[in-house]
Amino acid sequence: MNALEPLVDEAREHLLARAKREGLVRVGYGIMDSPLGPLWIAVGPRGVVNIHYGVTPDPRELARITRAYGPGVLPDRRSCDRVLTELDQYFAGRRKRFDVEVDLAPLTPFQQRILMATARVPYGELTTYKVVARQAGNEQASRAAGAALGANPIPIVVPCHRIVAADGTLGGYAGGLPAKRRLLALERGKAEVPAGGWERSRR
Amino acid sequence: MTFGELLERHEREIFAYVLRLTGSRADADDLYQETFLAAFRAWPPPRAGNERAWLYKIATNKAIDQVRRTRRLVPLADLRLAAPERDGVTLSDLATAVRTLPTGQRAAFVLRKVEGRSYAEVANALGCSEVAARSRVAEAMKKVKEAVR
C-alpha cells in the first residue's frame, strides 16, 4: 500500500482544489508537530476555530465545528499556514502576540467574554480566574470562568495558560499541567517554574 | 461525521479500488475525485455506519460512466501497483485480460477477486442481485483464465 500513498496524496490535492472551487470546503485542518507534542489545528472562514492537543480532533469540538459550518471540514494544511507559522515563531520565542483571527462564534456570550479577557493578558504575565471573571462582567463567576477556560477551543493563541488560581497554584489546563508549565517557562525566559505554580499575582 | 473523516477513513481503499478497476493512475485520480465530490454533493450518507458500501457504489457507477465516455489503454507501470504478479502470469497478460472484460464483469471481478469482498458487498456496489454478482464474477473468471492460459 505504501506505493499508493503519494498517488493518494496527489489525488487528494486535486480533490481539495476542486472542492474549494465549488465552495464545499468551509474548514481546513492540519497537524503540527509542536514542542508540546502534536496539535490538531482547524481554520474556518473567520479564523482559527480549534487547536487541540493530539493528532485527532476532540469529538465535542468537531461537533461544534460541524454545527457552525456543516460537514465541509477537510484536511487542508494550506488553510492553516498562517497560524502554523505564527505558532512556530511563538515556540521559537520570536513571537509575543498572535495576529491571526480567532473564531469564537459558536460559543456562548459569557464564554466569549472570558476568552476575550484572556486574550488581553500580555505575554509572560499571569492573572487569575477571578480577574478574568470580573473583566467578563461577573466577578463572582470565577468557577464558571475556570470552566470556560478549561473548554477553551483555541489554547496557546488564546492564552488560557496565563490564568492561574488565586492561591498561586497553576489551576488546570486542557493540555495537561506540564504543558501549561512549559508555556509559562517559555514566556518567562529561563525562569524556573515551581511545581505548585507561582506566588500570588498582584494583578 | 465530517467529510474529512469520511475521506481520511476511506480514501486509500477507494483509490486502490478505482486503480484496480481502471489500471491507470490518471483515471484512478479522476475517479477518486469524482467519487468523493459526488459523495459530498449527496451528503449526508444514506445510512450511518454504511459509508464504505455507499462509497463503493458511487465509485463503481463513476467507473462505469467513465468507461462509457472513453476507452483508454492501460500503462503497465500503473498496473504493477494495481495487481500482484503471481503463478507465472505476467502483469501484461493479466492487464490485457482484465482490460478486455465488459465493465460490469470487470468491477465484479476486481471487487471479489482482488478486493476480496463478499458477494453481498459486490451486489451492493454494482446495484444488482447476489445471484447476478456471482454470475458476473464467474463469467469474468472464465474469461480471465482463458486469456492468461
mmCIF file of C-alpha atoms in Angstrom:
data_model
loop_
_atom_site.group_PDB
_atom_site.id
_atom_site.type_symbol
_atom_site.label_atom_id
_atom_site.label_comp_id
_atom_site.label_asym_id
_atom_site.label_seq_id
_atom_site.Cartn_x
_atom_site.Cartn_y
_atom_site.Cartn_z
ATOM 1 C CA MET A 1 0.000 0.000 0.000
ATOM 2 C CA ASN A 2 2.947 2.327 0.568
ATOM 3 C CA ALA A 3 3.483 2.804 -3.156
ATOM 4 C CA LEU A 4 -0.063 4.143 -3.279
ATOM 5 C CA GLU A 5 0.397 6.849 -0.640
ATOM 6 C CA PRO A 6 1.943 9.505 -2.928
ATOM 7 C CA LEU A 7 -0.748 8.826 -5.535
ATOM 8 C CA VAL A 8 -3.497 9.232 -2.948
ATOM 9 C CA ASP A 9 -1.866 12.433 -1.668
ATOM 10 C CA GLU A 10 -1.758 13.807 -5.185
ATOM 11 C CA ALA A 11 -5.376 12.830 -5.872
ATOM 12 C CA ARG A 12 -6.385 14.463 -2.594
ATOM 13 C CA GLU A 13 -4.703 17.718 -3.633
ATOM 14 C CA HIS A 14 -6.709 17.681 -6.850
ATOM 15 C CA LEU A 15 -9.903 16.876 -4.957
ATOM 16 C CA LEU A 16 -9.298 19.696 -2.477
ATOM 17 C CA ALA A 17 -8.717 22.220 -5.254
ATOM 18 C CA ARG A 18 -11.996 21.219 -6.904
ATOM 19 C CA ALA A 19 -13.932 21.130 -3.630
ATOM 20 C CA LYS A 20 -12.640 24.629 -2.851
ATOM 21 C CA ARG A 21 -13.664 25.920 -6.267
ATOM 22 C CA GLU A 22 -17.136 24.531 -5.645
ATOM 23 C CA GLY A 23 -17.281 26.165 -2.210
ATOM 24 C CA LEU A 24 -17.527 22.814 -0.423
ATOM 25 C CA VAL A 25 -14.614 23.390 1.954
ATOM 26 C CA ARG A 26 -15.557 25.547 4.948
ATOM 27 C CA VAL A 27 -12.925 24.475 7.456
ATOM 28 C CA GLY A 28 -9.423 23.169 6.691
ATOM 29 C CA TYR A 29 -7.346 21.302 9.230
ATOM 30 C CA GLY A 30 -3.776 20.155 9.672
ATOM 31 C CA ILE A 31 -1.488 18.687 12.298
ATOM 32 C CA MET A 32 1.513 20.497 13.719
ATOM 33 C CA ASP A 33 4.435 18.886 15.447
ATOM 34 C CA SER A 34 4.982 21.264 18.352
ATOM 35 C CA PRO A 35 7.433 21.117 21.274
ATOM 36 C CA LEU A 36 4.384 20.167 23.370
ATOM 37 C CA GLY A 37 3.509 17.257 21.069
ATOM 38 C CA PRO A 38 1.209 17.168 18.054
ATOM 39 C CA LEU A 39 -1.512 19.798 17.711
ATOM 40 C CA TRP A 40 -4.655 19.370 15.606
ATOM 41 C CA ILE A 41 -5.492 22.778 14.129
ATOM 42 C CA ALA A 42 -8.612 23.876 12.237
ATOM 43 C CA VAL A 43 -9.154 27.168 10.415
ATOM 44 C CA GLY A 44 -12.536 28.375 9.162
ATOM 45 C CA PRO A 45 -13.649 31.321 7.051
ATOM 46 C CA ARG A 46 -13.410 33.705 10.024
ATOM 47 C CA GLY A 47 -10.192 32.464 11.570
ATOM 48 C CA VAL A 48 -8.799 29.714 13.778
ATOM 49 C CA VAL A 49 -11.655 27.601 15.169
ATOM 50 C CA ASN A 50 -9.784 24.950 17.088
ATOM 51 C CA ILE A 51 -6.397 23.906 18.412
ATOM 52 C CA HIS A 52 -6.405 20.534 20.098
ATOM 53 C CA TYR A 53 -3.590 18.681 21.850
ATOM 54 C CA GLY A 54 -3.327 15.456 19.854
ATOM 55 C CA VAL A 55 -3.388 14.091 16.302
ATOM 56 C CA THR A 56 -7.159 13.750 16.115
ATOM 57 C CA PRO A 57 -9.815 16.336 16.936
ATOM 58 C CA ASP A 58 -11.814 16.341 20.119
ATOM 59 C CA PRO A 59 -15.247 14.868 19.204
ATOM 60 C CA ARG A 60 -17.119 17.622 21.066
ATOM 61 C CA GLU A 61 -15.101 20.309 19.318
ATOM 62 C CA LEU A 62 -15.683 18.654 15.980
ATOM 63 C CA ALA A 63 -19.421 18.549 16.680
ATOM 64 C CA ARG A 64 -19.307 22.266 17.498
ATOM 65 C CA ILE A 65 -17.462 22.993 14.239
ATOM 66 C CA THR A 66 -19.919 20.985 12.127
ATOM 67 C CA ARG A 67 -22.867 22.678 13.862
ATOM 68 C CA ALA A 68 -21.404 26.018 12.825
ATOM 69 C CA TYR A 69 -20.005 25.152 9.401
ATOM 70 C CA GLY A 70 -21.558 21.893 8.199
ATOM 71 C CA PRO A 71 -19.654 18.782 7.117
ATOM 72 C CA GLY A 72 -17.170 20.631 4.861
ATOM 73 C CA VAL A 73 -14.289 20.065 7.265
ATOM 74 C CA LEU A 74 -11.331 18.773 5.279
ATOM 75 C CA PRO A 75 -7.647 18.041 5.724
ATOM 76 C CA ASP A 76 -6.028 21.122 4.204
ATOM 77 C CA ARG A 77 -2.745 22.239 5.649
ATOM 78 C CA ARG A 78 -2.678 25.298 3.446
ATOM 79 C CA SER A 79 -5.657 26.810 5.282
ATOM 80 C CA CYS A 80 -3.549 26.573 8.425
ATOM 81 C CA ASP A 81 -0.351 28.087 7.002
ATOM 82 C CA ARG A 82 -0.620 31.396 8.819
ATOM 83 C CA VAL A 83 -1.378 30.062 12.266
ATOM 84 C CA LEU A 84 1.265 27.342 11.841
ATOM 85 C CA THR A 85 3.868 29.982 11.019
ATOM 86 C CA GLU A 86 2.838 32.112 13.994
ATOM 87 C CA LEU A 87 2.903 29.099 16.317
ATOM 88 C CA ASP A 88 6.381 28.170 15.055
ATOM 89 C CA GLN A 89 7.574 31.688 15.778
ATOM 90 C CA TYR A 90 5.921 31.618 19.197
ATOM 91 C CA PHE A 91 7.550 28.324 20.187
ATOM 92 C CA ALA A 92 10.906 29.657 18.966
ATOM 93 C CA GLY A 93 10.430 32.659 21.288
ATOM 94 C CA ARG A 94 10.227 35.058 18.341
ATOM 95 C CA ARG A 95 6.542 35.989 18.648
ATOM 96 C CA LYS A 96 4.864 37.540 21.662
ATOM 97 C CA ARG A 97 1.457 38.248 20.168
ATOM 98 C CA PHE A 98 -0.682 36.330 17.701
ATOM 99 C CA ASP A 99 -2.077 38.239 14.739
ATOM 100 C CA VAL A 100 -4.311 35.502 13.312
ATOM 101 C CA GLU A 101 -8.038 35.957 13.697
ATOM 102 C CA VAL A 102 -9.817 33.575 16.052
ATOM 103 C CA ASP A 103 -13.387 32.437 15.560
ATOM 104 C CA LEU A 104 -15.271 32.155 18.845
ATOM 105 C CA ALA A 105 -18.665 32.495 17.202
ATOM 106 C CA PRO A 106 -20.332 29.242 18.233
ATOM 107 C CA LEU A 107 -19.568 29.845 21.939
ATOM 108 C CA THR A 108 -21.907 31.485 24.463
ATOM 109 C CA PRO A 109 -21.506 35.257 25.034
ATOM 110 C CA PHE A 110 -20.105 34.600 28.542
ATOM 111 C CA GLN A 111 -17.520 32.131 27.227
ATOM 112 C CA GLN A 112 -16.592 34.621 24.541
ATOM 113 C CA ARG A 113 -16.144 37.451 27.056
ATOM 114 C CA ILE A 114 -13.940 35.224 29.247
ATOM 115 C CA LEU A 115 -11.787 34.261 26.289
ATOM 116 C CA MET A 116 -11.562 37.867 25.051
ATOM 117 C CA ALA A 117 -10.423 38.955 28.520
ATOM 118 C CA THR A 118 -7.878 36.120 28.478
ATOM 119 C CA ALA A 119 -6.597 37.178 25.080
ATOM 120 C CA ARG A 120 -5.733 40.585 26.577
ATOM 121 C CA VAL A 121 -3.375 39.160 29.225
ATOM 122 C CA PRO A 122 0.106 40.088 27.930
ATOM 123 C CA TYR A 123 2.842 37.600 27.074
ATOM 124 C CA GLY A 124 4.692 36.287 30.100
ATOM 125 C CA GLU A 125 2.220 37.697 32.608
ATOM 126 C CA LEU A 126 -0.226 35.937 34.856
ATOM 127 C CA THR A 127 -3.674 36.698 36.078
ATOM 128 C CA THR A 128 -6.356 34.835 37.984
ATOM 129 C CA TYR A 129 -9.692 33.238 37.161
ATOM 130 C CA LYS A 130 -11.322 35.864 39.367
ATOM 131 C CA VAL A 131 -9.814 38.745 37.417
ATOM 132 C CA VAL A 132 -10.938 37.432 34.048
ATOM 133 C CA ALA A 133 -14.401 36.752 35.514
ATOM 134 C CA ARG A 134 -14.529 40.390 36.625
ATOM 135 C CA GLN A 135 -13.414 41.582 33.209
ATOM 136 C CA ALA A 136 -16.105 39.416 31.642
ATOM 137 C CA GLY A 137 -18.657 41.222 33.800
ATOM 138 C CA ASN A 138 -19.166 38.898 36.769
ATOM 139 C CA GLU A 139 -16.522 38.793 39.491
ATOM 140 C CA GLN A 140 -18.412 36.034 41.329
ATOM 141 C CA ALA A 141 -18.137 33.720 38.353
ATOM 142 C CA SER A 142 -14.534 32.580 38.740
ATOM 143 C CA ARG A 143 -15.592 28.936 38.730
ATOM 144 C CA ALA A 144 -17.545 29.453 35.531
ATOM 145 C CA ALA A 145 -14.506 31.295 34.176
ATOM 146 C CA GLY A 146 -12.399 28.247 35.025
ATOM 147 C CA ALA A 147 -14.877 26.032 33.194
ATOM 148 C CA ALA A 148 -14.906 28.327 30.149
ATOM 149 C CA LEU A 149 -11.109 28.337 30.085
ATOM 150 C CA GLY A 150 -10.972 24.572 30.554
ATOM 151 C CA ALA A 151 -13.080 24.335 27.401
ATOM 152 C CA ASN A 152 -11.032 26.977 25.540
ATOM 153 C CA PRO A 153 -11.168 25.751 21.932
ATOM 154 C CA ILE A 154 -8.099 27.733 20.901
ATOM 155 C CA PRO A 155 -5.401 27.235 23.547
ATOM 156 C CA ILE A 156 -1.970 28.872 23.144
ATOM 157 C CA VAL A 157 -3.365 31.526 20.737
ATOM 158 C CA VAL A 158 -5.999 32.433 23.349
ATOM 159 C CA PRO A 159 -3.507 32.169 26.217
ATOM 160 C CA CYS A 160 -5.522 30.435 28.925
ATOM 161 C CA HIS A 161 -2.201 29.125 30.265
ATOM 162 C CA ARG A 162 -1.636 32.635 31.677
ATOM 163 C CA ILE A 163 -4.593 32.248 34.029
ATOM 164 C CA VAL A 164 -3.833 30.693 37.417
ATOM 165 C CA ALA A 165 -5.709 30.172 40.666
ATOM 166 C CA ALA A 166 -5.880 32.985 43.209
ATOM 167 C CA ASP A 167 -3.756 30.989 45.691
ATOM 168 C CA GLY A 168 -0.884 30.923 43.197
ATOM 169 C CA THR A 169 -1.303 27.291 42.120
ATOM 170 C CA LEU A 170 -1.449 26.603 38.420
ATOM 171 C CA GLY A 171 -5.127 25.622 38.236
ATOM 172 C CA GLY A 172 -5.961 23.358 35.326
ATOM 173 C CA TYR A 173 -5.046 23.019 31.675
ATOM 174 C CA ALA A 174 -6.568 21.080 28.801
ATOM 175 C CA GLY A 175 -3.132 20.115 27.508
ATOM 176 C CA GLY A 176 -2.053 18.938 30.971
ATOM 177 C CA LEU A 177 -0.202 20.897 33.651
ATOM 178 C CA PRO A 178 3.289 20.067 32.291
ATOM 179 C CA ALA A 179 2.273 21.797 29.048
ATOM 180 C CA LYS A 180 0.997 24.831 30.963
ATOM 181 C CA ARG A 181 4.238 24.971 32.910
ATOM 182 C CA ARG A 182 6.329 24.738 29.726
ATOM 183 C CA LEU A 183 4.384 27.509 28.024
ATOM 184 C CA LEU A 184 4.831 29.774 31.016
ATOM 185 C CA ALA A 185 8.526 28.893 31.252
ATOM 186 C CA LEU A 186 8.903 29.707 27.555
ATOM 187 C CA GLU A 187 7.254 33.083 28.012
ATOM 188 C CA ARG A 188 9.183 33.928 31.155
ATOM 189 C CA GLY A 189 12.604 33.251 29.720
ATOM 190 C CA LYS A 190 14.773 30.993 31.830
ATOM 191 C CA ALA A 191 12.702 31.477 34.979
ATOM 192 C CA GLU A 192 12.145 28.256 36.847
ATOM 193 C CA VAL A 193 8.544 27.249 37.198
ATOM 194 C CA PRO A 194 7.808 25.903 40.684
ATOM 195 C CA ALA A 195 5.864 22.627 40.733
ATOM 196 C CA GLY A 196 2.972 24.268 42.560
ATOM 197 C CA GLY A 197 2.872 27.340 40.323
ATOM 198 C CA TRP A 198 3.845 30.874 41.286
ATOM 199 C CA GLU A 199 3.317 33.056 44.282
ATOM 200 C CA ARG A 200 0.148 35.049 44.150
ATOM 201 C CA SER A 201 -0.018 37.628 41.389
ATOM 202 C CA ARG A 202 -0.625 41.258 42.327
ATOM 203 C CA ARG A 203 -2.874 41.749 39.349
ATOM 204 C CA MET B 1 -19.325 12.912 10.812
ATOM 205 C CA THR B 2 -17.392 15.383 8.697
ATOM 206 C CA PHE B 3 -16.360 14.986 5.114
ATOM 207 C CA GLY B 4 -12.715 14.993 6.225
ATOM 208 C CA GLU B 5 -13.335 11.999 8.484
ATOM 209 C CA LEU B 6 -15.021 10.107 5.663
ATOM 210 C CA LEU B 7 -12.161 10.979 3.343
ATOM 211 C CA GLU B 8 -9.384 10.052 5.760
ATOM 212 C CA ARG B 9 -11.070 6.788 6.694
ATOM 213 C CA HIS B 10 -11.778 5.513 3.186
ATOM 214 C CA GLU B 11 -9.684 7.378 0.621
ATOM 215 C CA ARG B 12 -6.818 4.864 0.404
ATOM 216 C CA GLU B 13 -9.158 1.951 -0.025
ATOM 217 C CA ILE B 14 -11.273 3.741 -2.626
ATOM 218 C CA PHE B 15 -8.200 4.901 -4.515
ATOM 219 C CA ALA B 16 -6.829 1.334 -4.552
ATOM 220 C CA TYR B 17 -10.211 0.094 -5.776
ATOM 221 C CA VAL B 18 -10.515 2.564 -8.650
ATOM 222 C CA LEU B 19 -6.875 1.974 -9.597
ATOM 223 C CA ARG B 20 -7.603 -1.743 -9.834
ATOM 224 C CA LEU B 21 -10.758 -1.072 -11.804
ATOM 225 C CA THR B 22 -9.092 1.202 -14.332
ATOM 226 C CA GLY B 23 -5.461 0.114 -14.137
ATOM 227 C CA SER B 24 -4.497 3.698 -14.845
ATOM 228 C CA ARG B 25 -3.193 6.328 -12.452
ATOM 229 C CA ALA B 26 -4.740 9.191 -14.329
ATOM 230 C CA ASP B 27 -8.158 7.522 -14.468
ATOM 231 C CA ALA B 28 -7.901 6.484 -10.830
ATOM 232 C CA ASP B 29 -7.110 10.075 -9.878
ATOM 233 C CA ASP B 30 -10.199 11.279 -11.781
ATOM 234 C CA LEU B 31 -12.440 8.583 -10.363
ATOM 235 C CA TYR B 32 -11.280 9.203 -6.816
ATOM 236 C CA GLN B 33 -12.153 12.885 -7.219
ATOM 237 C CA GLU B 34 -15.485 12.171 -8.899
ATOM 238 C CA THR B 35 -16.404 9.656 -6.211
ATOM 239 C CA PHE B 36 -15.705 11.910 -3.251
ATOM 240 C CA LEU B 37 -17.166 15.012 -4.873
ATOM 241 C CA ALA B 38 -20.345 13.075 -5.661
ATOM 242 C CA ALA B 39 -20.443 11.824 -2.063
ATOM 243 C CA PHE B 40 -20.022 15.346 -0.809
ATOM 244 C CA ARG B 41 -22.722 16.736 -3.081
ATOM 245 C CA ALA B 42 -25.095 13.969 -1.977
ATOM 246 C CA TRP B 43 -24.266 14.495 1.723
ATOM 247 C CA PRO B 44 -25.263 13.088 4.193
ATOM 248 C CA PRO B 45 -24.572 9.375 3.630
ATOM 249 C CA PRO B 46 -27.866 7.481 3.367
ATOM 250 C CA ARG B 47 -27.273 5.304 6.429
ATOM 251 C CA ALA B 48 -24.857 5.853 9.323
ATOM 252 C CA GLY B 49 -22.293 3.061 9.515
ATOM 253 C CA ASN B 50 -22.751 2.201 5.854
ATOM 254 C CA GLU B 51 -20.484 4.864 4.379
ATOM 255 C CA ARG B 52 -17.996 2.408 2.962
ATOM 256 C CA ALA B 53 -20.561 0.493 0.898
ATOM 257 C CA TRP B 54 -22.017 3.821 -0.222
ATOM 258 C CA LEU B 55 -18.611 4.981 -1.482
ATOM 259 C CA TYR B 56 -18.002 1.684 -3.304
ATOM 260 C CA LYS B 57 -21.314 2.052 -5.036
ATOM 261 C CA ILE B 58 -20.583 5.616 -6.128
ATOM 262 C CA ALA B 59 -17.069 4.644 -7.280
ATOM 263 C CA THR B 60 -18.387 1.709 -9.296
ATOM 264 C CA ASN B 61 -21.024 3.845 -11.010
ATOM 265 C CA LYS B 62 -18.467 6.534 -11.765
ATOM 266 C CA ALA B 63 -16.112 3.918 -13.221
ATOM 267 C CA ILE B 64 -18.863 2.603 -15.484
ATOM 268 C CA ASP B 65 -19.678 6.162 -16.618
ATOM 269 C CA GLN B 66 -16.009 6.813 -17.291
ATOM 270 C CA VAL B 67 -15.585 3.677 -19.382
ATOM 271 C CA ARG B 68 -18.647 4.631 -21.402
ATOM 272 C CA ARG B 69 -17.151 8.032 -22.064
ATOM 273 C CA THR B 70 -13.683 6.936 -23.031
ATOM 274 C CA ARG B 71 -11.679 3.791 -23.549
ATOM 275 C CA ARG B 72 -8.038 4.191 -22.787
ATOM 276 C CA LEU B 73 -5.043 1.898 -22.872
ATOM 277 C CA VAL B 74 -3.543 0.997 -19.530
ATOM 278 C CA PRO B 75 0.076 1.952 -18.782
ATOM 279 C CA LEU B 76 1.777 -1.184 -17.458
ATOM 280 C CA ALA B 77 3.754 0.642 -14.795
ATOM 281 C CA ASP B 78 0.465 1.657 -13.199
ATOM 282 C CA LEU B 79 -0.868 -1.869 -13.234
ATOM 283 C CA ARG B 80 2.176 -3.026 -11.293
ATOM 284 C CA LEU B 81 0.705 -1.090 -8.376
ATOM 285 C CA ALA B 82 -2.754 -2.416 -9.010
ATOM 286 C CA ALA B 83 -2.232 -6.151 -9.414
ATOM 287 C CA PRO B 84 0.255 -8.504 -7.793
ATOM 288 C CA GLU B 85 2.256 -10.793 -10.060
ATOM 289 C CA ARG B 86 1.768 -14.482 -9.389
ATOM 290 C CA ASP B 87 1.723 -18.004 -10.780
ATOM 291 C CA GLY B 88 3.868 -17.119 -13.749
ATOM 292 C CA VAL B 89 1.117 -14.964 -15.173
ATOM 293 C CA THR B 90 2.687 -11.714 -16.215
ATOM 294 C CA LEU B 91 1.179 -8.389 -15.343
ATOM 295 C CA SER B 92 0.870 -7.722 -19.005
ATOM 296 C CA ASP B 93 -1.285 -10.840 -19.513
ATOM 297 C CA LEU B 94 -3.442 -10.013 -16.558
ATOM 298 C CA ALA B 95 -3.761 -6.383 -17.583
ATOM 299 C CA THR B 96 -4.948 -7.365 -21.000
ATOM 300 C CA ALA B 97 -7.361 -9.908 -19.625
ATOM 301 C CA VAL B 98 -8.909 -7.538 -17.102
ATOM 302 C CA ARG B 99 -8.997 -4.670 -19.559
ATOM 303 C CA THR B 100 -10.958 -6.632 -22.108
ATOM 304 C CA LEU B 101 -13.703 -7.582 -19.641
ATOM 305 C CA PRO B 102 -17.021 -5.790 -20.003
ATOM 306 C CA THR B 103 -17.304 -3.058 -17.359
ATOM 307 C CA GLY B 104 -19.829 -4.807 -15.099
ATOM 308 C CA GLN B 105 -17.776 -8.002 -15.088
ATOM 309 C CA ARG B 106 -14.567 -6.097 -14.556
ATOM 310 C CA ALA B 107 -15.971 -4.321 -11.491
ATOM 311 C CA ALA B 108 -17.357 -7.603 -10.154
ATOM 312 C CA PHE B 109 -14.003 -9.327 -10.750
ATOM 313 C CA VAL B 110 -11.979 -6.611 -9.031
ATOM 314 C CA LEU B 111 -14.351 -6.375 -6.077
ATOM 315 C CA ARG B 112 -14.491 -10.113 -5.491
ATOM 316 C CA LYS B 113 -11.112 -11.443 -6.601
ATOM 317 C CA VAL B 114 -8.787 -8.511 -5.970
ATOM 318 C CA GLU B 115 -10.528 -6.729 -3.087
ATOM 319 C CA GLY B 116 -11.874 -9.938 -1.537
ATOM 320 C CA ARG B 117 -15.363 -8.520 -0.928
ATOM 321 C CA SER B 118 -18.333 -10.721 -0.115
ATOM 322 C CA TYR B 119 -20.915 -11.318 -2.831
ATOM 323 C CA ALA B 120 -23.366 -9.208 -0.817
ATOM 324 C CA GLU B 121 -20.904 -6.298 -0.987
ATOM 325 C CA VAL B 122 -20.258 -6.859 -4.684
ATOM 326 C CA ALA B 123 -24.024 -6.890 -5.329
ATOM 327 C CA ASN B 124 -24.459 -3.735 -3.283
ATOM 328 C CA ALA B 125 -21.678 -1.885 -5.107
ATOM 329 C CA LEU B 126 -22.967 -2.924 -8.507
ATOM 330 C CA GLY B 127 -26.640 -2.426 -7.692
ATOM 331 C CA CYS B 128 -27.562 -5.966 -8.733
ATOM 332 C CA SER B 129 -28.714 -9.164 -7.008
ATOM 333 C CA GLU B 130 -26.248 -11.518 -5.365
ATOM 334 C CA VAL B 131 -27.080 -14.142 -7.988
ATOM 335 C CA ALA B 132 -26.210 -11.678 -10.748
ATOM 336 C CA ALA B 133 -23.000 -10.725 -8.900
ATOM 337 C CA ARG B 134 -21.986 -14.390 -8.685
ATOM 338 C CA SER B 135 -22.628 -14.945 -12.341
ATOM 339 C CA ARG B 136 -20.687 -11.820 -13.344
ATOM 340 C CA VAL B 137 -17.700 -12.922 -11.260
ATOM 341 C CA ALA B 138 -17.900 -16.449 -12.704
ATOM 342 C CA GLU B 139 -18.079 -15.111 -16.250
ATOM 343 C CA ALA B 140 -15.181 -12.745 -15.600
ATOM 344 C CA MET B 141 -13.090 -15.541 -14.058
ATOM 345 C CA LYS B 142 -13.721 -17.755 -17.027
ATOM 346 C CA LYS B 143 -12.642 -15.057 -19.463
ATOM 347 C CA VAL B 144 -9.566 -14.075 -17.453
ATOM 348 C CA LYS B 145 -8.477 -17.726 -17.146
ATOM 349 C CA GLU B 146 -8.922 -18.272 -20.846
ATOM 350 C CA ALA B 147 -6.999 -15.113 -21.642
ATOM 351 C CA VAL B 148 -3.972 -15.898 -19.465
ATOM 352 C CA ARG B 149 -3.846 -19.608 -20.269
#
